[in-house]
Short mmCIF file of C-alpha atoms in Angstrom, two decimals:
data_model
loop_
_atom_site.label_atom_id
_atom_site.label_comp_id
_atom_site.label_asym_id
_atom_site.label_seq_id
_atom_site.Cartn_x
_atom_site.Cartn_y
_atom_site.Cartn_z
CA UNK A 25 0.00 0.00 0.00
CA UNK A 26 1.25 3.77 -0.71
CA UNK A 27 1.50 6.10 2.58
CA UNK A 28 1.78 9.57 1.57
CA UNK A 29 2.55 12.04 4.57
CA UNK A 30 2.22 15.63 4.08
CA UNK A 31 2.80 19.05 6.12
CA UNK A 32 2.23 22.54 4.73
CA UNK A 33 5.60 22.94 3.75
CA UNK A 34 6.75 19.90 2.28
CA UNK A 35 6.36 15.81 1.32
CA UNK A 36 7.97 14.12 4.48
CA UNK A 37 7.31 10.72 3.23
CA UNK A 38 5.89 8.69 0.32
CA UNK A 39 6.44 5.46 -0.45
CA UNK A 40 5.27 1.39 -0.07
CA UNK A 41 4.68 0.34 3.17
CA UNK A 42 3.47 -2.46 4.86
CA UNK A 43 2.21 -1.56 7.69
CA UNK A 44 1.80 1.97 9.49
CA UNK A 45 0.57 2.77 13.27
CA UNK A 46 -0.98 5.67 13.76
CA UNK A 47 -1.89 7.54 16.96
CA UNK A 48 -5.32 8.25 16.43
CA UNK A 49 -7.70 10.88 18.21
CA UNK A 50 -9.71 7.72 20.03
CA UNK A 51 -6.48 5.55 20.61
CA UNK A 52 -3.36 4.34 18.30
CA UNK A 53 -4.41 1.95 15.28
CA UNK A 54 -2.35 -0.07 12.64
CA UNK A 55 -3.44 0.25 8.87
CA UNK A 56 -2.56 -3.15 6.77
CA UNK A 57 -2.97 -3.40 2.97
CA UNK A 58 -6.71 -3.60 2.09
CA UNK A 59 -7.86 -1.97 5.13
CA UNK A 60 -11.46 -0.17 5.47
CA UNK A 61 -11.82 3.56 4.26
CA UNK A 62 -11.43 5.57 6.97
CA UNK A 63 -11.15 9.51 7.95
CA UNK A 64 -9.56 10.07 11.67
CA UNK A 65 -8.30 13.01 13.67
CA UNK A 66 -4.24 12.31 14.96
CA UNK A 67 -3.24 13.09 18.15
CA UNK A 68 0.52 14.15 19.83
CA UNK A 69 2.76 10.68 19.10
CA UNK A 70 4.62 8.81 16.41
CA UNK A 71 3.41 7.73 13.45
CA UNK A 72 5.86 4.40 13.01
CA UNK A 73 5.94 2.37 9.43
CA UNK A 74 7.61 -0.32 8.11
CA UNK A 75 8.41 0.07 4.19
CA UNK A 76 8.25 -3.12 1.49
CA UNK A 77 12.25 -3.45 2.22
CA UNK A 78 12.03 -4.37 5.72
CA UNK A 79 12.77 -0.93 6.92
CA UNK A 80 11.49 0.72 10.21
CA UNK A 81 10.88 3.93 10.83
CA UNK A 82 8.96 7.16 12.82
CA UNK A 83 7.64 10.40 12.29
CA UNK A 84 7.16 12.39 15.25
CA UNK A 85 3.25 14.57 14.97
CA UNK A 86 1.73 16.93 16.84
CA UNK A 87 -1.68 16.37 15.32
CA UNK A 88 -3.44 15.81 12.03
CA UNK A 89 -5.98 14.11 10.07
CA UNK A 90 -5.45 10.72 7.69
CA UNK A 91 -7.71 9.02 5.33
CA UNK A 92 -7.26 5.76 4.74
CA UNK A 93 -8.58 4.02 0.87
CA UNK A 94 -7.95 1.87 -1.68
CA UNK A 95 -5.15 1.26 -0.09
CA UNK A 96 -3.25 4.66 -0.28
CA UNK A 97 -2.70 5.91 3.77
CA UNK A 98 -2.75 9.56 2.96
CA UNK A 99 -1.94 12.05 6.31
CA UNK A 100 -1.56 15.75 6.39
CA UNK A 101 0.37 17.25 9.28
CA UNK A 102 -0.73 20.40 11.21
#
């Protein structure tokens, strides 16, 4: 799946993943390949991600909002 995250001043990530955690508004949730559409709030955390190749790694947020379909993770930063 493609996670594409955002801020107001530049791309900070895009790329295959498989498998992101997010900390949402109403607890932190993990996104897999042909997960549900889905619009949540983010919260103050990490969003952590592990790309096609094996690699780990973590984006500190203060906030934001992701929508989740056809597999394509999409979050924009405040």
């Amino acid at each position: 799946m493609t996670l594409k995250i955002i801020s107001s001043e530049d791309v900070v990530f895009e790329g295959e993943v498989r498998i992101v955690n997010l900390p949402g508004a109403n607890g932190s949730f993990a996104v897999l390949k042909d997960h549900a559409s889905l619009v949540s709030t983010l919260v103050p955390g990490k969003i952590v991600y592990e790309t096609v190749d094996g690699e780990n790694a973590s984006i500190p947020v203060m906030g934001g909002l992701v929508d989740v379909d056809n597999n394509i993770v999409s979050v924009c930063l405040y």
